[in-house]
PDB file of N, CA, C and O in Angstrom:
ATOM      1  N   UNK A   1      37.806  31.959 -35.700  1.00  0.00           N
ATOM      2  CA  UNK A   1      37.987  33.121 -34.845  1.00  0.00           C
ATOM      3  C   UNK A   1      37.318  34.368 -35.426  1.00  0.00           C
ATOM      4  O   UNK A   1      36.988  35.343 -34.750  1.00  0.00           O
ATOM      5  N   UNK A   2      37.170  34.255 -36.601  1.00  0.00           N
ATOM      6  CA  UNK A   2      36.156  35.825 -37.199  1.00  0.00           C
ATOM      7  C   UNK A   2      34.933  35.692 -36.756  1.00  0.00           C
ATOM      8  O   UNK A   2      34.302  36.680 -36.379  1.00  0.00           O
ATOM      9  N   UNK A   3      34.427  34.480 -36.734  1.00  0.00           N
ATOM     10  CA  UNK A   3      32.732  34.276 -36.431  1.00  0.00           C
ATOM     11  C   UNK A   3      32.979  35.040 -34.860  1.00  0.00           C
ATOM     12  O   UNK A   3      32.474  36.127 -34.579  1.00  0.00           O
ATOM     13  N   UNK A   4      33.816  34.278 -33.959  1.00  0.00           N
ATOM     14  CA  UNK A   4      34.011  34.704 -33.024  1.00  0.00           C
ATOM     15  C   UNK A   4      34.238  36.226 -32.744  1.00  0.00           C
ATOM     16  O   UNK A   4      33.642  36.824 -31.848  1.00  0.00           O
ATOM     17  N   UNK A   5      35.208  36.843 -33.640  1.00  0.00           N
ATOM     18  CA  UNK A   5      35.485  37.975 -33.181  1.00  0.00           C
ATOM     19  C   UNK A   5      33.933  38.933 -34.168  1.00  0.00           C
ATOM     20  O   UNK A   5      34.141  40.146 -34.206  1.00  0.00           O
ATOM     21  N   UNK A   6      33.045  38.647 -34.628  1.00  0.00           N
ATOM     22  CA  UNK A   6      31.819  39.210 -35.336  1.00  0.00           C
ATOM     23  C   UNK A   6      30.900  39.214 -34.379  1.00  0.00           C
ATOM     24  O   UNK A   6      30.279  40.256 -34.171  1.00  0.00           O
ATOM     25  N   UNK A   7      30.618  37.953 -33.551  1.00  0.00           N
ATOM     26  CA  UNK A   7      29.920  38.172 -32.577  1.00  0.00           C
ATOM     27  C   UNK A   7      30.207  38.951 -31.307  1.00  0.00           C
ATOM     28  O   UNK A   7      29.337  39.216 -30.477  1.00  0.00           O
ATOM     29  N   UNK A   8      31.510  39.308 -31.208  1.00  0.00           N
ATOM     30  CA  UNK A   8      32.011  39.982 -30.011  1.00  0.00           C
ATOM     31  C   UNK A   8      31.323  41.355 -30.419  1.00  0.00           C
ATOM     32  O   UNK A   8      30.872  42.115 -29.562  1.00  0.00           O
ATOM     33  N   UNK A   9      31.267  41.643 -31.870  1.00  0.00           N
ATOM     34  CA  UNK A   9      31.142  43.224 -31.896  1.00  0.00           C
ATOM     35  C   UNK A   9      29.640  43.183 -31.828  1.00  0.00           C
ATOM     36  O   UNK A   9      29.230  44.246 -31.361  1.00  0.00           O
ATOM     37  N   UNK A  10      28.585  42.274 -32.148  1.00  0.00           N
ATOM     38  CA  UNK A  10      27.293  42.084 -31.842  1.00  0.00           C
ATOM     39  C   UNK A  10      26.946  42.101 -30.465  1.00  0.00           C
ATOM     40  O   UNK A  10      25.879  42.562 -30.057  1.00  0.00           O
ATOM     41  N   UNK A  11      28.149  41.426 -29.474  1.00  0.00           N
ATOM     42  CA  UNK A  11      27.867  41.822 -28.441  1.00  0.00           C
ATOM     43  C   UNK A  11      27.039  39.929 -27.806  1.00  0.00           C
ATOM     44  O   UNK A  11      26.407  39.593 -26.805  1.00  0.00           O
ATOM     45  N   UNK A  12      27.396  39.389 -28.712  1.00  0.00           N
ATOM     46  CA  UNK A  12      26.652  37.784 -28.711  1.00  0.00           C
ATOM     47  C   UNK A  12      27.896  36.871 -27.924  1.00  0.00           C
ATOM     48  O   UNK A  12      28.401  35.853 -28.398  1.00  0.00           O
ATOM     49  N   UNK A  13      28.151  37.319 -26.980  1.00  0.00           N
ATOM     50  CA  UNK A  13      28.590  36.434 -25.764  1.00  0.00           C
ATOM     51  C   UNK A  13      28.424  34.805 -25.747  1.00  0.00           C
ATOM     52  O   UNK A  13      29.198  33.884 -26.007  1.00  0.00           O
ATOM     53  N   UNK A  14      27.080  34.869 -25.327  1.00  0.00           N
ATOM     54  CA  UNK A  14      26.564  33.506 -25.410  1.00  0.00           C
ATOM     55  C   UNK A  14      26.742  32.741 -26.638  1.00  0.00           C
ATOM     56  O   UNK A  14      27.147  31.579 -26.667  1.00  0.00           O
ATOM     57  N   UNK A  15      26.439  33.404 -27.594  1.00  0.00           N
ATOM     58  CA  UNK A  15      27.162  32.602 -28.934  1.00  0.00           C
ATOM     59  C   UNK A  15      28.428  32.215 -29.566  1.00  0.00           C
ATOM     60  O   UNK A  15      28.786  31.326 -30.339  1.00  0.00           O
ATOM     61  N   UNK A  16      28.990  33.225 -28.945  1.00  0.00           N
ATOM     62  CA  UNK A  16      30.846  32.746 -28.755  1.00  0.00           C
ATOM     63  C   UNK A  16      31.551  31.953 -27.832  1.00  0.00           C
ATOM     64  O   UNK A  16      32.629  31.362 -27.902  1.00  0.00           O
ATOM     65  N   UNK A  17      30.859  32.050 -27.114  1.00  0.00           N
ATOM     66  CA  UNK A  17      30.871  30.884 -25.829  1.00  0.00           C
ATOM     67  C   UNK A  17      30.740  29.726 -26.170  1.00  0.00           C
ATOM     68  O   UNK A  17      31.442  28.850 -25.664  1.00  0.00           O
ATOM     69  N   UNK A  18      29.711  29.429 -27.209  1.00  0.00           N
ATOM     70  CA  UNK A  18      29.006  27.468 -27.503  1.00  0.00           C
ATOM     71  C   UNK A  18      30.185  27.658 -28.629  1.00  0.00           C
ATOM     72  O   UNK A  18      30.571  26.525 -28.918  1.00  0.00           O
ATOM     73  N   UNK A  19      30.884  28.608 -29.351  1.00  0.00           N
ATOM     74  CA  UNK A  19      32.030  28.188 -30.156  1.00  0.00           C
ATOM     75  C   UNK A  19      32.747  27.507 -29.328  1.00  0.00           C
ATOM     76  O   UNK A  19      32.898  26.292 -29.447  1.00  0.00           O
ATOM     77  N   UNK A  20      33.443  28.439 -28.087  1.00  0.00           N
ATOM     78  CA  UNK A  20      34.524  27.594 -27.170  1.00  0.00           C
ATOM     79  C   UNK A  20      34.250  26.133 -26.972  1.00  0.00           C
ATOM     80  O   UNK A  20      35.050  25.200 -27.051  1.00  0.00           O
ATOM     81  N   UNK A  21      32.817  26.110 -26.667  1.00  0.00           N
ATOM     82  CA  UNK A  21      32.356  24.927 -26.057  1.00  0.00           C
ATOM     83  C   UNK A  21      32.593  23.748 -27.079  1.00  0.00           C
ATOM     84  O   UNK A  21      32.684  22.582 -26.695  1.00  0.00           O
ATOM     85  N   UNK A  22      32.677  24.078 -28.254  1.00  0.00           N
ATOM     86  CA  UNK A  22      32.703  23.412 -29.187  1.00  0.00           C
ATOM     87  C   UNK A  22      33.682  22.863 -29.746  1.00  0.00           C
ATOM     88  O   UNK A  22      33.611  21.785 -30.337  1.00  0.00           O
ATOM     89  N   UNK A  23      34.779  23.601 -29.609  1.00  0.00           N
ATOM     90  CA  UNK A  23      36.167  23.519 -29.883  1.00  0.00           C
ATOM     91  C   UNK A  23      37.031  22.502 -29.186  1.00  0.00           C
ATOM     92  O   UNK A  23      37.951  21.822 -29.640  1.00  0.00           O
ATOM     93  N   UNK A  24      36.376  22.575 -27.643  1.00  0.00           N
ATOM     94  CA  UNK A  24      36.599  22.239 -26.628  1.00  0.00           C
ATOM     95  C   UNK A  24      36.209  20.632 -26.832  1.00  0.00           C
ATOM     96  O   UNK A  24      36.983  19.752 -26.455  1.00  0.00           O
ATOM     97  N   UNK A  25      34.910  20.333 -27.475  1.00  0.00           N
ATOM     98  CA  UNK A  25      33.894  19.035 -27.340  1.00  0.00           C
ATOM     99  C   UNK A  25      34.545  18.080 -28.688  1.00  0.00           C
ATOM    100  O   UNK A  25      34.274  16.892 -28.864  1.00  0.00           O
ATOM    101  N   UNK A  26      35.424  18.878 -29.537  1.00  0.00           N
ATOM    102  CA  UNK A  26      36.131  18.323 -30.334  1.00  0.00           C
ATOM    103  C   UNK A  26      37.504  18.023 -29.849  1.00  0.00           C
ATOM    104  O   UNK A  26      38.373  17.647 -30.636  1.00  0.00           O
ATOM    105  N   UNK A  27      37.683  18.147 -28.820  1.00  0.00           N
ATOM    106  CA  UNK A  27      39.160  17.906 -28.170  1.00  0.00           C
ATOM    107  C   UNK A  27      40.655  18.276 -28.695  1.00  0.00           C
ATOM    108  O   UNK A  27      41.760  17.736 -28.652  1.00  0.00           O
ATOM    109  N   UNK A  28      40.012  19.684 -29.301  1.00  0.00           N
ATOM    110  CA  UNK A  28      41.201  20.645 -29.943  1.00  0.00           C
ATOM    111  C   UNK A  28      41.331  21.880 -28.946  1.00  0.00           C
ATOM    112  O   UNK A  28      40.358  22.627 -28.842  1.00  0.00           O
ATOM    113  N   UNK A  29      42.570  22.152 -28.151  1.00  0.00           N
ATOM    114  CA  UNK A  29      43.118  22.814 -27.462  1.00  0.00           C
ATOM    115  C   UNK A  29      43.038  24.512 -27.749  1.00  0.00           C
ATOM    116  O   UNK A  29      44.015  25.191 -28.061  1.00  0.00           O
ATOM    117  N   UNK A  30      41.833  24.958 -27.594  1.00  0.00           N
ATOM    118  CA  UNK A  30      41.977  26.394 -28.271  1.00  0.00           C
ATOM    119  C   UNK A  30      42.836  27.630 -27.395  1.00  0.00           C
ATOM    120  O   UNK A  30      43.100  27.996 -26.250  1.00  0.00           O
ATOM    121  N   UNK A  31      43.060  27.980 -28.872  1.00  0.00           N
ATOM    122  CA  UNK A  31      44.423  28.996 -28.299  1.00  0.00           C
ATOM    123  C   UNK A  31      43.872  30.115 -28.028  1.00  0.00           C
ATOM    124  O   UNK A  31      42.758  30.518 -28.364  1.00  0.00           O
ATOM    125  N   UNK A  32      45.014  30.834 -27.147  1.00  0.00           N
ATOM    126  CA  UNK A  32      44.830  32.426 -26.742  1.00  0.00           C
ATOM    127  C   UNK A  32      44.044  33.335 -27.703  1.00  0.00           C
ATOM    128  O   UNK A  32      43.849  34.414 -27.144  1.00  0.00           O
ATOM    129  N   UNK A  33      43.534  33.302 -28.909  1.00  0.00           N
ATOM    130  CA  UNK A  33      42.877  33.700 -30.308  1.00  0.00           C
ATOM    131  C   UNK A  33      41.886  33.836 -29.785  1.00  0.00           C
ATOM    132  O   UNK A  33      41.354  34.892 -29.443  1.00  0.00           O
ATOM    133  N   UNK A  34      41.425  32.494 -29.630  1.00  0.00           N
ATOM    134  CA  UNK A  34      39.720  31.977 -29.641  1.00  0.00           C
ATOM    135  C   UNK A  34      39.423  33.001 -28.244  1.00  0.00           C
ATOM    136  O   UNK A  34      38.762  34.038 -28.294  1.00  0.00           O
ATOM    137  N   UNK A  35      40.264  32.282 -26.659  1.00  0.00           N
ATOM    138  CA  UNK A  35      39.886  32.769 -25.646  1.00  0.00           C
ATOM    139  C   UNK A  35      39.771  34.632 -25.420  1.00  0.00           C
ATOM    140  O   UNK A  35      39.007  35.129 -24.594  1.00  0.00           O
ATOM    141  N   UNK A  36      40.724  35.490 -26.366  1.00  0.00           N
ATOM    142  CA  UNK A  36      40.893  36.537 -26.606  1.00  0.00           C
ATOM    143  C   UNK A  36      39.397  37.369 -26.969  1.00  0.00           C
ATOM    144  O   UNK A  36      38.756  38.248 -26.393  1.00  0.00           O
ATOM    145  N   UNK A  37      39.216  36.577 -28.258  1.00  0.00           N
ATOM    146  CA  UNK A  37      38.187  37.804 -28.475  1.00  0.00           C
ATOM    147  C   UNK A  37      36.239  37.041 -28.235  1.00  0.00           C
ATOM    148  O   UNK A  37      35.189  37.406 -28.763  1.00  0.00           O
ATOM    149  N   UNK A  38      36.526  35.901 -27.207  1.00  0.00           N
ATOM    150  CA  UNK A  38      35.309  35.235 -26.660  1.00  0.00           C
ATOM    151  C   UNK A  38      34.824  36.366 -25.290  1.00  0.00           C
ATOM    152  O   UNK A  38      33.769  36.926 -24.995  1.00  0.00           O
ATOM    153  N   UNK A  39      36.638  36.317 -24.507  1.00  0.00           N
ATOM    154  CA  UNK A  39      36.790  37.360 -23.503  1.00  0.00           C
ATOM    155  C   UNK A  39      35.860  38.591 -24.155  1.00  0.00           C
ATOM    156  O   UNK A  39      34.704  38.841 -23.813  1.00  0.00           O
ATOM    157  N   UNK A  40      36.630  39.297 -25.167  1.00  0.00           N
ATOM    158  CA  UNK A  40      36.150  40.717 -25.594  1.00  0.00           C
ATOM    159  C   UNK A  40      34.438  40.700 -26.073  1.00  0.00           C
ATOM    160  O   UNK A  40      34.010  41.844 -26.231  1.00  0.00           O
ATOM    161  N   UNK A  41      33.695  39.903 -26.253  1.00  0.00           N
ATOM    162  CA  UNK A  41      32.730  38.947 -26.881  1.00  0.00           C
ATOM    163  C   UNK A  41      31.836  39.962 -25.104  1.00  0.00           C
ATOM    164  O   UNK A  41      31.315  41.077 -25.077  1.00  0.00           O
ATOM    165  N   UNK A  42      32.036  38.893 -23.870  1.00  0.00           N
ATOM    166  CA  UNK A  42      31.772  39.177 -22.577  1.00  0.00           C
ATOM    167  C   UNK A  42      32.048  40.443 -22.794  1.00  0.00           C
ATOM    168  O   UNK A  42      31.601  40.960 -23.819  1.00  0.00           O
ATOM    169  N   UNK A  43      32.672  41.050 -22.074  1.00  0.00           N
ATOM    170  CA  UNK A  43      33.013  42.457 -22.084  1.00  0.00           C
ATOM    171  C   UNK A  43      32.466  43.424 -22.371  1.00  0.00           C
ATOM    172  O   UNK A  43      32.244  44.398 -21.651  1.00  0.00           O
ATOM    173  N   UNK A  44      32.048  43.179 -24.002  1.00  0.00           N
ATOM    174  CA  UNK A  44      31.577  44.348 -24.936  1.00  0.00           C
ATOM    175  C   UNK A  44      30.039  44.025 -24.272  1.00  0.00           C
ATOM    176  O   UNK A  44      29.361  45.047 -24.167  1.00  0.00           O
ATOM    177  N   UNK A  45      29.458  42.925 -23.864  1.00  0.00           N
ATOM    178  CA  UNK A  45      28.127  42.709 -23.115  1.00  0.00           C
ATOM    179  C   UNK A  45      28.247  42.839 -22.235  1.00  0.00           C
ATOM    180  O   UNK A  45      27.670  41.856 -21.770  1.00  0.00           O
ATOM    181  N   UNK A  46      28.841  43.719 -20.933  1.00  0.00           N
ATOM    182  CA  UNK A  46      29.409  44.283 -19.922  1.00  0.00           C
ATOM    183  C   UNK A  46      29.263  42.526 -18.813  1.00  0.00           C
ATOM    184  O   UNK A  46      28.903  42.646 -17.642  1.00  0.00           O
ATOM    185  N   UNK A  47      29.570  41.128 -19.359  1.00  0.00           N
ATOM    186  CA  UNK A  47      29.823  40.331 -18.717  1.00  0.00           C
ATOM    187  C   UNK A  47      30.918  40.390 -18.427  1.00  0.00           C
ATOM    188  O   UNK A  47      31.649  39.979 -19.328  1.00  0.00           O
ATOM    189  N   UNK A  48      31.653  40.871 -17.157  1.00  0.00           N
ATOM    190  CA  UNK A  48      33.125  40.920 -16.974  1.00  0.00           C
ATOM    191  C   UNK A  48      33.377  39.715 -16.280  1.00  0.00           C
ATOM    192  O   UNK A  48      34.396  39.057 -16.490  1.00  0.00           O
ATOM    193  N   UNK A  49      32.561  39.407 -15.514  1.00  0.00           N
ATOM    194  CA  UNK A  49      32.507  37.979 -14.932  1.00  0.00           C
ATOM    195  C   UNK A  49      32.878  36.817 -15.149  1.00  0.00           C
ATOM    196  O   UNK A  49      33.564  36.072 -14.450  1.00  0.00           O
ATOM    197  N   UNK A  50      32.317  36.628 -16.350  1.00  0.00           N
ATOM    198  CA  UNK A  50      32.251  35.582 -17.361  1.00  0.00           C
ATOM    199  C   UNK A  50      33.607  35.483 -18.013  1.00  0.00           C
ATOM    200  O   UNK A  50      34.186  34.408 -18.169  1.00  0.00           O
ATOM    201  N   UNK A  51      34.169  36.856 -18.451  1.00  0.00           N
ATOM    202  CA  UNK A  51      35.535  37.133 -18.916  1.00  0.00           C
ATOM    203  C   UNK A  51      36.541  36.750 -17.928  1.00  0.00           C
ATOM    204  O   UNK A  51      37.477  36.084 -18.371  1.00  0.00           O
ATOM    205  N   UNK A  52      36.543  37.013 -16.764  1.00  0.00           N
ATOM    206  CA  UNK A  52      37.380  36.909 -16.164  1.00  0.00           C
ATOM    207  C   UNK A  52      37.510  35.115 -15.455  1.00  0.00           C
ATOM    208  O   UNK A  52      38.300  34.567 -14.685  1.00  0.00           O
ATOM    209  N   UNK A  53      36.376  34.706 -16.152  1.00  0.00           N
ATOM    210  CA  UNK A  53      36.059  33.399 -15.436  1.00  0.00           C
ATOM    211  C   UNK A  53      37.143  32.660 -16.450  1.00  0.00           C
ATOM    212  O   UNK A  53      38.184  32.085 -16.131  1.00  0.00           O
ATOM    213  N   UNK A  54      36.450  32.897 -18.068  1.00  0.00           N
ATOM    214  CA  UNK A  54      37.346  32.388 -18.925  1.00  0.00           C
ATOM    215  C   UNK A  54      39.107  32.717 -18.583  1.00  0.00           C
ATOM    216  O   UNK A  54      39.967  31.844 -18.460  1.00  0.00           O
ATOM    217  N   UNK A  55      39.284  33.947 -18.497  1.00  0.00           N
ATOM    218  CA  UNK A  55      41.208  34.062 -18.382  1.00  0.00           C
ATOM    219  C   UNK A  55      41.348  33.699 -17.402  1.00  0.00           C
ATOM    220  O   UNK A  55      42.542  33.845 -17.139  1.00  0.00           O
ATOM    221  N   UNK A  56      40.621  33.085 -16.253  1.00  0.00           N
ATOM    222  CA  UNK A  56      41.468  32.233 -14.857  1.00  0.00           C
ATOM    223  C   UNK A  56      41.487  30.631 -16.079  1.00  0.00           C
ATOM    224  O   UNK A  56      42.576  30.126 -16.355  1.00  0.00           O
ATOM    225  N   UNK A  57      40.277  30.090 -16.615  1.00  0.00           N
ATOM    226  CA  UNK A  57      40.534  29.120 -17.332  1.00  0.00           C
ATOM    227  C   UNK A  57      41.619  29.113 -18.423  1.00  0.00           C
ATOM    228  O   UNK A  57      42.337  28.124 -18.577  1.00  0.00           O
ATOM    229  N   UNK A  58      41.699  29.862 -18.936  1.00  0.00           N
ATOM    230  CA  UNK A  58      43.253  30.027 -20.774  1.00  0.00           C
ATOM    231  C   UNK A  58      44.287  29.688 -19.724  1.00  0.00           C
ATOM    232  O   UNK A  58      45.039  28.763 -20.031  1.00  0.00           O
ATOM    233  N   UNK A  59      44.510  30.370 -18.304  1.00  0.00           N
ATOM    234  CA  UNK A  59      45.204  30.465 -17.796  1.00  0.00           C
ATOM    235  C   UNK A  59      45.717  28.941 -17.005  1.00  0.00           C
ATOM    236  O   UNK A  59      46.852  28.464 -17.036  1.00  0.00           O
ATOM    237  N   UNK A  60      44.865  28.547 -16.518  1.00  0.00           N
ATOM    238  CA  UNK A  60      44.572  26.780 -16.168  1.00  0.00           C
ATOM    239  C   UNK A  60      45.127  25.659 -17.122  1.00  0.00           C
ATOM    240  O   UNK A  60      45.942  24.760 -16.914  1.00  0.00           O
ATOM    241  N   UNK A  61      44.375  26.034 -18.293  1.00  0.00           N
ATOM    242  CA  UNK A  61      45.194  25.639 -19.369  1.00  0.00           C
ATOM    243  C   UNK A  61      46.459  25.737 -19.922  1.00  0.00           C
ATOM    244  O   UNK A  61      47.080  24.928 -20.611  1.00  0.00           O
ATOM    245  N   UNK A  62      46.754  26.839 -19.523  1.00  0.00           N
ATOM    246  CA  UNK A  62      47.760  27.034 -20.493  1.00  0.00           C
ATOM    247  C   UNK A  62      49.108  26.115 -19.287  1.00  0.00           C
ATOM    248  O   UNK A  62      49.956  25.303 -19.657  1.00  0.00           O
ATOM    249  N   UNK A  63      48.910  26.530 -18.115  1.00  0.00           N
ATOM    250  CA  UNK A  63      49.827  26.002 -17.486  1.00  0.00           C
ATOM    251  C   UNK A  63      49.720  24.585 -17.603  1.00  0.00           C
ATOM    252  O   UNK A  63      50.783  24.062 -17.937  1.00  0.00           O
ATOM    253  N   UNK A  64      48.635  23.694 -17.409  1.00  0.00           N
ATOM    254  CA  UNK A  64      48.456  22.405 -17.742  1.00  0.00           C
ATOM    255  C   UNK A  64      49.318  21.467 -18.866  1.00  0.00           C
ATOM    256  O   UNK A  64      49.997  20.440 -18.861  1.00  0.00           O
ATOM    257  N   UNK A  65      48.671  22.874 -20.191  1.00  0.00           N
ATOM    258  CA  UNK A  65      49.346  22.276 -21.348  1.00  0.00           C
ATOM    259  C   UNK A  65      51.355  22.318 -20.969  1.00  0.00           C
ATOM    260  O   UNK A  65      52.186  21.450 -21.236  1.00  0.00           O
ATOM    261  N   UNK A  66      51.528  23.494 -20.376  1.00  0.00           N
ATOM    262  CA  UNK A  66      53.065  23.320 -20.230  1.00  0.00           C
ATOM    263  C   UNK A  66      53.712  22.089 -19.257  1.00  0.00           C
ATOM    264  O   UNK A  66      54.788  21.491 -19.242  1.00  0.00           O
ATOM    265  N   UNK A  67      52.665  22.047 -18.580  1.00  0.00           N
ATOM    266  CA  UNK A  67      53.140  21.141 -17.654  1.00  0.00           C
ATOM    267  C   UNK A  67      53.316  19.748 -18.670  1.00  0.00           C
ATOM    268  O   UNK A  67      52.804  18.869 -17.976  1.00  0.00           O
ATOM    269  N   UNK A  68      53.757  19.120 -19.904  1.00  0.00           N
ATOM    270  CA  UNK A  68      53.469  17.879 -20.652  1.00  0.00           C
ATOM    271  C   UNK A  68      54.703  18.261 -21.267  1.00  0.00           C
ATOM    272  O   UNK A  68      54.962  17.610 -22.279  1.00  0.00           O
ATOM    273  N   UNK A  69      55.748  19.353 -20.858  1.00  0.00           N
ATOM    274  CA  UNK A  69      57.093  19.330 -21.479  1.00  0.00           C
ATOM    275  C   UNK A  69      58.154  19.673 -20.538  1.00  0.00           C
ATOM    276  O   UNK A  69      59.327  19.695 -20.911  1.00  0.00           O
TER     277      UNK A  69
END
């Protein structure tokens, strides 16, 4: 999450993004952390789009994951 949150302040979106993607391709459930400052990552690159694309997804997830208890 530092690489992540380093590139947010670079403003490297796209490069915090292939983290998610990655996290994701290892089939480890990334938490509100990762999606947090990937969001702020977008943002600070005025992609709000993209941000908001991801928190409908954390959000997808997250209910998913609850739905297994």
């Amino acid at each position: 999450t530092d690489q992540v949150r380093a590139l947010g302040r670079q403003k490297q979106w796209d490069k915090a993004s292939q983290i998610l993607l990655e996290v994701r391709r290892k089939r480890v459930h990334p938490d509100h952390v990762i999606y947090h400052n990937v969001m702020a990552a977008c943002t600070a690159a005025n992609e709000w789009r993209r941000a908001l694309h991801l928190f409908e997804q954390m959000n997808a997830e997250l209910l998913t994951y609850l739905a297994w208890f």
